[in-house]
Tab-separated table of C-alpha atoms in Angstrom:
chain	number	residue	atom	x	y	z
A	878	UNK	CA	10.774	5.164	-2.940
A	879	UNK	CA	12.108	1.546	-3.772
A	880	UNK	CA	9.812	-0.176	-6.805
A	881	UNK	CA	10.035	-3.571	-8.006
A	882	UNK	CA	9.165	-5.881	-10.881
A	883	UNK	CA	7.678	-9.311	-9.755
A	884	UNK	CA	8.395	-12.024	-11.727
A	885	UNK	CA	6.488	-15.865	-11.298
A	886	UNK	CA	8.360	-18.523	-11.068
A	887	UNK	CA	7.587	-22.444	-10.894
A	888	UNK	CA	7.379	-23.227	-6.738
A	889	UNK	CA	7.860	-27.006	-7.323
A	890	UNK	CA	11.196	-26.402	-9.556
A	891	UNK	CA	13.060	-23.510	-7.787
A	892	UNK	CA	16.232	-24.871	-6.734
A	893	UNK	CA	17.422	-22.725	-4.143
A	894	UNK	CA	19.424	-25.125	-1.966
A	895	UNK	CA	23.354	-24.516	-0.784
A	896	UNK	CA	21.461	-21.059	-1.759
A	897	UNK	CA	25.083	-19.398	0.357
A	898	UNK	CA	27.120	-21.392	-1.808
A	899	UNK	CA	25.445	-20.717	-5.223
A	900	UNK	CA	25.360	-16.941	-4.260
A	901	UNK	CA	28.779	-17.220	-4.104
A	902	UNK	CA	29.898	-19.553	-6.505
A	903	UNK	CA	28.088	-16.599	-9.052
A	904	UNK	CA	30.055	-13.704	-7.814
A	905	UNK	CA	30.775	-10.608	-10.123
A	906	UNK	CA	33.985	-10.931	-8.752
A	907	UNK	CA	35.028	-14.181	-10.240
A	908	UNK	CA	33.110	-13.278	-13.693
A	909	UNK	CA	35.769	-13.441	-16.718
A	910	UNK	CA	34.397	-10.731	-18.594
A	911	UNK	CA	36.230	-7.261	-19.290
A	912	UNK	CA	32.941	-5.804	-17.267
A	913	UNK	CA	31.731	-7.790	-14.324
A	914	UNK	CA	29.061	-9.080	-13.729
A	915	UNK	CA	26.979	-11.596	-10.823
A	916	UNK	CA	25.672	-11.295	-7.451
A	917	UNK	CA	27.899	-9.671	-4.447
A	918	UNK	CA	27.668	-12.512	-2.115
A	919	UNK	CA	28.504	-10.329	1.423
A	920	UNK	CA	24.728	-8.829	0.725
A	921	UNK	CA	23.100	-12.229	1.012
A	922	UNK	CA	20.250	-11.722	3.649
A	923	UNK	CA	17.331	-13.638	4.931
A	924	UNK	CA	13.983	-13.283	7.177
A	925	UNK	CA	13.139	-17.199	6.667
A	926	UNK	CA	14.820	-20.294	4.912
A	927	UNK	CA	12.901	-19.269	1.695
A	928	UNK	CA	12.987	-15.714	1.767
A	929	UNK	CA	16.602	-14.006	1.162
A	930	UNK	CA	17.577	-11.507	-0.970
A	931	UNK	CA	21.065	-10.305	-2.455
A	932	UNK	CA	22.610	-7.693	-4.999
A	933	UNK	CA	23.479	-8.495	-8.242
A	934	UNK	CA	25.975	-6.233	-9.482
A	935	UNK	CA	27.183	-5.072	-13.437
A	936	UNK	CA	30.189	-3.179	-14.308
A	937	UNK	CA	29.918	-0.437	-16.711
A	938	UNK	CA	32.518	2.053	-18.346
A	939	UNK	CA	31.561	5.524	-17.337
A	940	UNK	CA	33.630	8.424	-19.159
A	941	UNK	CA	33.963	11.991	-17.005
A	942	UNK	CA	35.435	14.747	-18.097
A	943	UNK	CA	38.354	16.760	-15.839
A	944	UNK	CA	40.712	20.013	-16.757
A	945	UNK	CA	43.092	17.834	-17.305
A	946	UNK	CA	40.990	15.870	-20.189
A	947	UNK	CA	39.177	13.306	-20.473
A	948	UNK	CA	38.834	10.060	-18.337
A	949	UNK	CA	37.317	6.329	-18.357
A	950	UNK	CA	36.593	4.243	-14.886
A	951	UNK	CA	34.091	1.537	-14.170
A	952	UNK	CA	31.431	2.314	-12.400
A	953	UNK	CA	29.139	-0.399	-10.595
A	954	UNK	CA	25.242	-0.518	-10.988
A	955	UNK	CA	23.218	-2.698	-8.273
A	956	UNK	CA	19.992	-4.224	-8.773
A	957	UNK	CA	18.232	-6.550	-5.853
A	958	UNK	CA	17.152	-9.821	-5.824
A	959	UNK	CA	14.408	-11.146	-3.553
A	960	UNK	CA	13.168	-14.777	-3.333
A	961	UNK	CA	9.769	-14.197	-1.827
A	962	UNK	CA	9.319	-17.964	-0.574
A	963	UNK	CA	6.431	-19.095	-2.968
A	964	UNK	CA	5.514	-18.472	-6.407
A	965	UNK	CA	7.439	-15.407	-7.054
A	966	UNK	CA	10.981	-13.438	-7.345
A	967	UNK	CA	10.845	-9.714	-7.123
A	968	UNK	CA	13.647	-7.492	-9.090
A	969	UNK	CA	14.489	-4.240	-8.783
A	970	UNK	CA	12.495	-1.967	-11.275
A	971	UNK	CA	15.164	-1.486	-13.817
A	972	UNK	CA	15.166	-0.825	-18.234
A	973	UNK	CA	14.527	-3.627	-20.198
A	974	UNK	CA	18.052	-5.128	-21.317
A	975	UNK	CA	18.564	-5.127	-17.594
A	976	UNK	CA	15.650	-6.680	-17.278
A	977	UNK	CA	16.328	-9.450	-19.375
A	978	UNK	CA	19.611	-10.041	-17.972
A	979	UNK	CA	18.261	-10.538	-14.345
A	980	UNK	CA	15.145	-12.965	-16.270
A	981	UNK	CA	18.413	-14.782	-17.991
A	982	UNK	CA	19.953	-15.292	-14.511
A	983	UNK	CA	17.338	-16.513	-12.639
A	984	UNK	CA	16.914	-18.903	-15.350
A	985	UNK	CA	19.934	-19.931	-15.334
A	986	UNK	CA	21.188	-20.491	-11.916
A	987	UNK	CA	17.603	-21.327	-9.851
A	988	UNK	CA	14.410	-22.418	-12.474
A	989	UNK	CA	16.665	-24.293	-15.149
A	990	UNK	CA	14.180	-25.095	-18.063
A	991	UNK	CA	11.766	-22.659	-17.379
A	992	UNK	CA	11.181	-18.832	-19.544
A	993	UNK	CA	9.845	-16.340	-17.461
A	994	UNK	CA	8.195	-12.979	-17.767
A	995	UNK	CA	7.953	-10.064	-15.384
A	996	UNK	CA	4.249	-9.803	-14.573
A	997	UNK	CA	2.103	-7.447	-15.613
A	998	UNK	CA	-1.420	-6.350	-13.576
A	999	UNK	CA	-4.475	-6.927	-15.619
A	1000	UNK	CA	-7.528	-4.208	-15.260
A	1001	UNK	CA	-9.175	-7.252	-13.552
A	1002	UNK	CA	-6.068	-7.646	-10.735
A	1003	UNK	CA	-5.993	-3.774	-10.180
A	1004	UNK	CA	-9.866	-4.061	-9.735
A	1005	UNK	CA	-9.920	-6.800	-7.327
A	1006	UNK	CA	-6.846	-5.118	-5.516
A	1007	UNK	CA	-8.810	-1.501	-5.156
A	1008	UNK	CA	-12.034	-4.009	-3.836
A	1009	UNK	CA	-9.943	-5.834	-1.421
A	1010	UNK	CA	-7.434	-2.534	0.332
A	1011	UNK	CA	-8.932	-0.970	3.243
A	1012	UNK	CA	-7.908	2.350	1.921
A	1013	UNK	CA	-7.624	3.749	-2.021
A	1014	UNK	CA	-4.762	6.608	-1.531
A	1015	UNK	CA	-4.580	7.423	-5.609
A	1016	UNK	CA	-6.061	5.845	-8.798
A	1017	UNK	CA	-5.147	7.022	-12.069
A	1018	UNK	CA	-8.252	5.840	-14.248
A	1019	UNK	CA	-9.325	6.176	-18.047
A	1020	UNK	CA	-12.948	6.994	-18.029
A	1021	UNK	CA	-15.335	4.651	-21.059
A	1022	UNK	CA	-17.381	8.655	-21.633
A	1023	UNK	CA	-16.452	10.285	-24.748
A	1024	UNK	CA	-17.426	13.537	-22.781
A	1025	UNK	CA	-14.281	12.956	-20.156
A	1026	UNK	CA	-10.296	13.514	-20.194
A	1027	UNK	CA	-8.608	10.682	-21.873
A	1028	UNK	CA	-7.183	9.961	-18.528
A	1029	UNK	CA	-8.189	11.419	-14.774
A	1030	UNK	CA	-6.716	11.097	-11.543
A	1031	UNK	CA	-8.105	11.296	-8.289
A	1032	UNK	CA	-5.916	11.409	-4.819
A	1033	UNK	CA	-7.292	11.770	-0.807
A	1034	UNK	CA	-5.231	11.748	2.080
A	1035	UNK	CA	-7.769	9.200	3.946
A	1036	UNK	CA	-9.563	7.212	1.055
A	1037	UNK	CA	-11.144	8.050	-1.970
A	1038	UNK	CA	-13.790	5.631	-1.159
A	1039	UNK	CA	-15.507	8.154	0.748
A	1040	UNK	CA	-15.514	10.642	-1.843
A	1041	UNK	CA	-17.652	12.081	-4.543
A	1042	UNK	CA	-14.981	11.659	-7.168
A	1043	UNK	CA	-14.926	7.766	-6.390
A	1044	UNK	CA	-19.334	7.554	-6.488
A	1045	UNK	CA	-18.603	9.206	-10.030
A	1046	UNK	CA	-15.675	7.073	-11.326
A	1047	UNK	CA	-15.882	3.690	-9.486
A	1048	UNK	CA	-15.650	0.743	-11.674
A	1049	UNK	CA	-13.918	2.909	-15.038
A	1050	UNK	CA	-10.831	1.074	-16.107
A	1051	UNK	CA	-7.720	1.734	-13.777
A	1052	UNK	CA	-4.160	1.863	-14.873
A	1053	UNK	CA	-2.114	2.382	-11.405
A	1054	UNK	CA	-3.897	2.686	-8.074
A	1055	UNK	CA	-1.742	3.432	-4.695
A	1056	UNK	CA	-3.586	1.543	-1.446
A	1057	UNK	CA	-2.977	0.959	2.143
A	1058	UNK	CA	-2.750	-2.295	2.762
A	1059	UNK	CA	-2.482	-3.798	6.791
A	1060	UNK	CA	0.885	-6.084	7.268
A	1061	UNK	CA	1.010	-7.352	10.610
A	1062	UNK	CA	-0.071	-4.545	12.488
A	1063	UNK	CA	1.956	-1.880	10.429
A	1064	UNK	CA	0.069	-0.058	7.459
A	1065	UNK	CA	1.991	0.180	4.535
A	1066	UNK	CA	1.188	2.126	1.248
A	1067	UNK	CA	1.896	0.188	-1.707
A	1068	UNK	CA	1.345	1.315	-5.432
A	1069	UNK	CA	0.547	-0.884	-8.507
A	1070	UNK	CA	1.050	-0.132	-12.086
A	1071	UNK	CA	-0.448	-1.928	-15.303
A	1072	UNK	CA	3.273	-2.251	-16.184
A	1073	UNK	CA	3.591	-4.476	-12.956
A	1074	UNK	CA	5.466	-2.192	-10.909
A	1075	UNK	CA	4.873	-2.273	-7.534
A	1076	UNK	CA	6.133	0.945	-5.573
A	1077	UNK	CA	6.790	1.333	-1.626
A	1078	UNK	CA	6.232	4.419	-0.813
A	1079	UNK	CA	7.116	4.225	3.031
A	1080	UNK	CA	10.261	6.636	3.918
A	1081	UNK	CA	13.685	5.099	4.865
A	1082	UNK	CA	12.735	1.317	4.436
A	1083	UNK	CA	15.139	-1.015	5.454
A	1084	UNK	CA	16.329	-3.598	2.914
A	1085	UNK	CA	14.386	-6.526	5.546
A	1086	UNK	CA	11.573	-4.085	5.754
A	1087	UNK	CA	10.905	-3.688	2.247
A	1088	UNK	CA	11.304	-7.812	2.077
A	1089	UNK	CA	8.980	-7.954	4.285
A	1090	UNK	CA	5.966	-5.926	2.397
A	1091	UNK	CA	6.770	-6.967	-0.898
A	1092	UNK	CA	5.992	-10.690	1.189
A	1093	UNK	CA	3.057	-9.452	2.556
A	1094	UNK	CA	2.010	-8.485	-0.892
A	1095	UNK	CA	3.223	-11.813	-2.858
A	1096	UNK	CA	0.842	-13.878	0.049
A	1097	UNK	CA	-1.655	-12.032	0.703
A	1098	UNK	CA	-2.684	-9.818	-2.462
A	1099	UNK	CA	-0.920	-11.024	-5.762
A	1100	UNK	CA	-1.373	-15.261	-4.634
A	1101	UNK	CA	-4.838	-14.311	-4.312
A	1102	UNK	CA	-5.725	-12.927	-7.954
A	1103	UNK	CA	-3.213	-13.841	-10.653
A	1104	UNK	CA	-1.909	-17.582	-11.136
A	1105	UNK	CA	1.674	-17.483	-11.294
A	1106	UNK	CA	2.429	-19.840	-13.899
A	1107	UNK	CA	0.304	-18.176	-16.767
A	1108	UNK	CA	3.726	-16.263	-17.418
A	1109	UNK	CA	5.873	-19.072	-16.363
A	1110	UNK	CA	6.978	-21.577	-19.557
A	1111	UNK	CA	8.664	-25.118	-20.443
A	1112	UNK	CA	11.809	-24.485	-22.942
A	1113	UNK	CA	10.783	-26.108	-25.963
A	1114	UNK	CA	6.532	-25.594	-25.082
């Protein structure tokens, strides 16, 4: 199931024109360094002028071990980029010094000046979320009663809304909820974690597919409830 960190960036001051050139001109294969590292430009893709996505790519040593001793090759991790076409960037969900590298990037190359964050859903956002989706699939909430589990979670194939565990639990603090949410016709199931992950959890999603949803989501869900530039700073502020 793909998951992916969002991260706000400044609409006004996102330079993504000659985005084709850039994308190149930032290739892991023309990066100095011992291990590579930059985007692979022949995985540039796009569903609109403002939406594309491409790989960025980082060499790393890998030691394995054969009969005839040991060996050391480079292997190549790649994480995906996706301009959403408004006030965010999604990332693959990867560990933190990743992370940070990607944030670096992006700050580099296409919001000079700026510091950004990954985002993070407030109880309020995953509230307003589980209010809004036609369907709750999974919550996983942390009940205010001394008297209950430390942490409880309640699943239904159709919607917990109709269930006695939601009349019982509705409105408790909620640290990851999974919904169904409509995108142009086609229901998708989309999860959302306190730690701002944001999970697909349709099978055998395209690359444009899942570019698509995580759209539908930016525009329709997380535009609606968080303001983007809360995480998004001036250098120097």
């Amino acid at each position: 199931m793909p998951s992916y960190k969002l991260i706000p960036t400044p609409h006004d001051d996102l330079d993504t024109e000659d985005v084709e050139d850039r994308v190149a001109q930032l290739s892991a294969r023309e990066s100095n360094a011992d291990l590579g590292r930059g985007t692979l430009p022949e995985t540039l893709d796009s569903v609109a002028t403002d939406v594309f996505w491409f790989e960025y790519a980082i060499e790393r040593e890998f030691e394995y071990e054969t009969l005839g001793g040991e060996h050391e090759t480079k292997i190549l991790e790649k994480h995906p980029v996706v301009f959403l076409g408004g006030d965010f960037v999604a990332i693959g969900n990867c560990n933190k010094e990743v992370e940070n590298e990607l944030q670096e990037f992006l700050e580099t190359n296409f919001v000079p000046g700026y510091s950004l964050e990954t985002l993070n859903f407030e109880e309020s956002t995953l509230q307003q979320i589980i209010e809004q989706a036609p369907d709750i699939v999974k919550a996983d909430l942390n009940p205010t009663q001394t008297s209950e589990p430390e942490q409880i979670s309640g699943r239904d194939r159709r919607s917990l809304k109709a269930t006695d565990f939601w009349d019982r639990y509705e409105g408790e603090p909620v640290s990851k909820v999974k919904v169904k949410l409509p995108n142009e016709g086609t229901e998708i199931t989309v999860g959302f974690d306190k730690r701002g992950i944001v999970i697909l959890y349709e099978q055998s999603l395209t690359m444009r597919e899942q570019v698509e949803a995580l759209q539908y989501v930016a525009d329709n869900v997380l535009s609606r409830f968080i303001d983007p530039h809360y995480q998004t700073t001036l250098l120097g502020e």
